[in-house]
Short mmCIF file of C-alpha atoms in Angstrom, two decimals:
data_model
loop_
_atom_site.label_atom_id
_atom_site.label_comp_id
_atom_site.label_asym_id
_atom_site.label_seq_id
_atom_site.Cartn_x
_atom_site.Cartn_y
_atom_site.Cartn_z
CA GLY A 5 -9.36 -26.99 -2.53
CA GLU A 6 -7.63 -23.81 -3.62
CA ASN A 7 -5.92 -23.69 -7.02
CA VAL A 8 -3.44 -20.96 -7.97
CA GLU A 9 -2.39 -20.37 -11.56
CA GLN A 10 0.67 -18.21 -12.30
CA HIS A 11 1.81 -16.64 -15.58
CA PRO A 12 4.18 -16.36 -17.29
CA SER A 13 6.46 -19.26 -16.40
CA THR A 14 9.49 -17.33 -17.65
CA LEU A 15 10.02 -13.62 -18.16
CA SER A 16 13.04 -11.88 -19.65
CA VAL A 17 13.44 -8.11 -19.40
CA GLN A 18 16.17 -5.55 -19.86
CA GLU A 19 17.56 -3.76 -16.86
CA GLY A 20 15.42 -0.74 -16.07
CA ASP A 21 12.25 -2.19 -17.59
CA SER A 22 9.19 -3.15 -15.59
CA ALA A 23 8.11 -6.73 -14.96
CA VAL A 24 4.60 -7.98 -14.23
CA ILE A 25 3.65 -11.42 -12.97
CA LYS A 26 0.01 -12.45 -12.70
CA CYS A 27 -1.82 -15.03 -10.61
CA THR A 28 -5.39 -16.22 -10.41
CA TYR A 29 -6.99 -18.18 -7.61
CA SER A 30 -10.11 -20.28 -7.43
CA ASP A 31 -11.45 -20.02 -3.89
CA SER A 32 -13.30 -16.77 -3.19
CA ALA A 33 -12.70 -17.35 0.54
CA SER A 34 -8.95 -16.74 0.13
CA ASN A 35 -7.93 -13.64 2.04
CA TYR A 36 -4.13 -13.56 2.15
CA PHE A 37 -1.84 -13.32 -0.89
CA PRO A 38 1.94 -13.34 -0.37
CA TRP A 39 4.71 -13.22 -2.95
CA TYR A 40 7.97 -15.07 -2.42
CA LYS A 41 11.34 -14.67 -4.14
CA GLN A 42 13.61 -17.69 -4.44
CA GLU A 43 17.22 -17.19 -5.38
CA LEU A 44 19.34 -20.06 -6.65
CA GLY A 45 20.15 -22.54 -3.92
CA LYS A 46 18.02 -20.81 -1.30
CA GLY A 47 14.58 -21.14 0.20
CA PRO A 48 11.71 -18.81 -0.77
CA GLN A 49 11.64 -15.47 1.03
CA LEU A 50 8.60 -13.27 1.47
CA ILE A 51 8.95 -9.97 -0.39
CA ILE A 52 5.46 -8.52 -0.15
CA ASP A 53 1.94 -9.59 0.78
CA ILE A 54 -1.57 -8.24 0.51
CA ARG A 55 -4.74 -8.91 2.39
CA SER A 56 -8.26 -9.02 1.02
CA ASN A 57 -9.27 -5.68 2.48
CA VAL A 58 -6.62 -3.85 0.45
CA GLY A 59 -6.49 -3.31 -3.32
CA GLU A 60 -2.86 -2.29 -3.72
CA LYS A 61 0.33 -2.25 -1.69
CA LYS A 62 3.74 -0.80 -2.54
CA ASP A 63 7.22 -1.26 -1.13
CA GLN A 64 9.84 0.72 -2.99
CA ARG A 65 10.18 -0.84 -6.45
CA ILE A 66 7.67 -3.62 -5.91
CA ALA A 67 3.90 -3.44 -5.74
CA VAL A 68 1.05 -5.91 -5.60
CA THR A 69 -2.50 -5.37 -6.78
CA LEU A 70 -5.55 -7.47 -5.90
CA ASN A 71 -8.85 -7.76 -7.72
CA LYS A 72 -11.13 -9.88 -5.56
CA THR A 73 -14.01 -9.76 -8.01
CA ALA A 74 -11.90 -11.25 -10.76
CA LYS A 75 -9.91 -13.38 -8.30
CA HIS A 76 -6.54 -12.31 -9.54
CA PHE A 77 -3.51 -10.52 -8.14
CA SER A 78 -0.31 -9.26 -9.71
CA LEU A 79 3.27 -8.42 -8.78
CA HIS A 80 4.82 -5.36 -10.37
CA ILE A 81 8.55 -4.69 -10.28
CA THR A 82 9.71 -1.34 -11.64
CA GLU A 83 13.23 -0.30 -12.64
CA THR A 84 14.38 -3.91 -12.65
CA GLN A 85 17.97 -4.72 -11.72
CA PRO A 86 20.06 -7.84 -12.38
CA GLU A 87 19.73 -8.81 -8.71
CA ASP A 88 15.98 -9.10 -9.24
CA SER A 89 16.69 -12.23 -11.29
CA ALA A 90 15.11 -15.13 -9.39
CA VAL A 91 12.05 -17.36 -9.30
CA TYR A 92 8.95 -15.62 -7.96
CA PHE A 93 6.03 -17.49 -6.41
CA CYS A 94 2.58 -16.24 -5.64
CA ALA A 95 0.42 -17.96 -3.04
CA ALA A 96 -3.04 -17.78 -1.55
CA SER A 97 -4.45 -18.76 1.80
CA ILE A 98 -8.02 -19.50 2.78
CA GLY A 99 -7.27 -19.09 6.44
CA GLY A 100 -6.91 -21.55 9.26
CA TYR A 101 -3.37 -22.41 10.26
CA SER A 102 -1.60 -20.36 7.55
CA THR A 103 -1.76 -23.03 4.86
CA LEU A 104 -0.53 -21.59 1.59
CA THR A 105 -1.25 -22.84 -1.93
CA PHE A 106 1.55 -21.80 -4.27
CA GLY A 107 1.62 -21.04 -7.96
CA LYS A 108 4.15 -22.88 -10.13
CA GLY A 109 6.57 -19.96 -10.17
CA THR A 110 7.93 -17.44 -12.66
CA MET A 111 11.61 -17.35 -13.55
CA LEU A 112 12.55 -13.69 -14.02
CA LEU A 113 15.77 -12.90 -15.87
CA VAL A 114 16.97 -9.29 -15.91
CA SER A 115 19.68 -8.68 -18.47
CA PRO A 116 22.17 -5.82 -17.96
CA ASP B 6 18.00 -15.50 15.09
CA ALA B 7 19.60 -18.08 12.81
CA GLY B 8 16.37 -18.67 10.94
CA VAL B 9 15.02 -22.10 10.05
CA ILE B 10 17.82 -24.66 10.04
CA GLN B 11 17.77 -27.76 7.89
CA SER B 12 20.19 -30.65 7.65
CA PRO B 13 21.71 -32.10 5.67
CA ARG B 14 21.86 -29.54 2.84
CA HIS B 15 22.56 -32.26 0.32
CA GLU B 16 21.86 -35.98 0.46
CA VAL B 17 22.71 -38.60 -2.13
CA THR B 18 21.52 -42.11 -1.47
CA GLU B 19 20.69 -45.30 -3.25
CA MET B 20 17.23 -46.60 -3.94
CA GLY B 21 15.86 -48.56 -1.02
CA GLN B 22 17.82 -46.72 1.65
CA GLU B 23 16.23 -44.82 4.51
CA VAL B 24 16.55 -41.04 4.41
CA THR B 25 15.99 -38.69 7.34
CA LEU B 26 15.73 -34.95 6.88
CA ARG B 27 15.90 -32.63 9.88
CA CYS B 28 14.51 -29.23 10.68
CA LYS B 29 14.85 -26.76 13.52
CA PRO B 30 12.17 -24.03 13.33
CA ILE B 31 12.62 -20.48 14.48
CA SER B 32 12.41 -20.23 18.24
CA GLY B 33 8.91 -19.26 19.35
CA HIS B 34 7.22 -20.36 16.14
CA ASN B 35 4.45 -22.86 16.77
CA SER B 36 3.62 -24.01 13.23
CA LEU B 37 5.97 -26.07 11.07
CA PHE B 38 5.55 -27.07 7.45
CA TRP B 39 7.31 -29.58 5.19
CA TYR B 40 7.30 -28.87 1.44
CA ARG B 41 8.68 -30.68 -1.57
CA GLN B 42 9.82 -28.78 -4.65
CA THR B 43 10.23 -30.27 -8.12
CA MET B 44 10.29 -28.75 -11.58
CA MET B 45 7.17 -30.61 -12.59
CA ARG B 46 4.98 -30.03 -9.56
CA GLY B 47 6.39 -26.86 -8.02
CA LEU B 48 6.09 -26.38 -4.26
CA GLU B 49 3.86 -28.99 -2.63
CA LEU B 50 2.84 -28.98 1.02
CA LEU B 51 3.46 -32.42 2.49
CA ILE B 52 2.44 -31.97 6.11
CA TYR B 53 2.17 -29.32 8.76
CA PHE B 54 2.23 -29.27 12.53
CA ASN B 55 0.72 -26.86 15.00
CA ASN B 56 2.04 -26.95 18.55
CA ASN B 57 3.88 -30.20 17.66
CA VAL B 58 0.65 -31.92 16.56
CA PRO B 59 0.21 -32.99 12.91
CA ILE B 60 -2.77 -31.08 11.55
CA ASP B 61 -2.88 -32.11 7.91
CA ASP B 62 -0.79 -34.84 6.29
CA SER B 63 -2.93 -35.18 3.16
CA GLY B 64 0.02 -34.06 1.04
CA MET B 65 2.25 -36.94 2.08
CA PRO B 66 2.68 -38.96 -1.11
CA GLU B 67 2.46 -42.44 0.37
CA ASP B 68 3.21 -44.58 3.39
CA ARG B 69 6.93 -44.48 2.67
CA PHE B 70 6.89 -40.90 3.98
CA SER B 71 6.53 -40.10 7.67
CA ALA B 72 7.09 -36.97 9.74
CA LYS B 73 7.47 -36.34 13.43
CA MET B 74 7.78 -33.37 15.70
CA PRO B 75 8.84 -34.62 19.14
CA ASN B 76 9.25 -31.10 20.54
CA ALA B 77 8.87 -27.47 19.57
CA SER B 78 12.43 -27.17 18.28
CA PHE B 79 12.85 -30.24 16.11
CA SER B 80 11.13 -32.12 13.30
CA THR B 81 12.08 -34.96 10.98
CA LEU B 82 10.85 -36.13 7.61
CA LYS B 83 11.69 -39.75 6.89
CA ILE B 84 11.49 -41.68 3.63
CA GLN B 85 11.75 -45.45 3.87
CA PRO B 86 12.45 -46.99 1.44
CA SER B 87 13.56 -44.18 -0.86
CA GLU B 88 12.93 -44.25 -4.61
CA PRO B 89 14.43 -42.22 -7.49
CA ARG B 90 11.15 -40.31 -7.91
CA ASP B 91 11.62 -38.91 -4.41
CA SER B 92 14.53 -36.82 -5.71
CA ALA B 93 13.61 -33.20 -5.01
CA VAL B 94 14.40 -30.27 -2.77
CA TYR B 95 12.65 -30.53 0.58
CA PHE B 96 11.93 -27.34 2.49
CA CYS B 97 10.91 -26.79 6.06
CA ALA B 98 9.12 -23.58 7.03
CA SER B 99 7.82 -22.17 10.27
CA THR B 100 5.48 -19.44 11.35
CA ALA B 101 4.19 -17.95 14.57
CA GLY B 102 0.77 -19.22 13.62
CA GLY B 103 -2.51 -17.53 13.09
CA ASN B 104 -4.29 -16.90 9.86
CA LEU B 105 -2.14 -14.39 8.07
CA ASN B 106 1.43 -14.84 9.16
CA GLU B 107 4.55 -15.06 7.06
CA GLN B 108 6.12 -18.46 6.62
CA PHE B 109 9.88 -18.46 7.01
CA PHE B 110 11.60 -21.05 4.86
CA GLY B 111 14.81 -22.91 5.55
CA PRO B 112 17.53 -23.33 2.91
CA GLY B 113 16.25 -26.75 1.88
CA THR B 114 17.70 -30.24 1.53
CA ARG B 115 18.49 -31.39 -1.99
CA LEU B 116 17.82 -35.13 -2.10
CA THR B 117 19.07 -37.34 -4.90
CA VAL B 118 18.06 -40.98 -4.94
CA LEU B 119 20.07 -43.06 -7.39
#
């Protein structure tokens, strides 16, 4: 089955800096790559996703890039703010009934 | 819409007791997923339903775990008997189905088995 590796496990940045989280996947058939943000005491929430026919997608301060040849995708957060502090999960889907395989998560801490 | 609703939010029980977790998916969504989250293993898919039918339960840890979806608006995850290693946060998620749709997660149930 699909295997998703996520790095780093923790990331500390200063407010205003950029943050990058990287994921690799194993199954070349995967075609959907969402990113979820989980705040303390809450369930994961989708913040951005990318499909296999697109190389990059942006939404204000966040962007995701996909390299299908290398089987990796990354989340980029620019001008980080303290409210960006959370655990971020990447995931991949090989299709079917929307089954997602999640990475282990990255705890992002943005210090004021 | 109120989103995915889970109850209880917190459950503390003793080893050997039966635990039932409940989920109400978003109205109109036809796929429902149960996940378990722990520090060691991250987010694990336990089982998912499509149109109330279990499609894949290969993630269910063992026979002590069972899940049902009697109708489109309600699902339960039952653990009987519970063990301390079942302590985790259990999430329910739903989606309108299809290949590429967003899964909406509930707030989770934090289970502690003493």
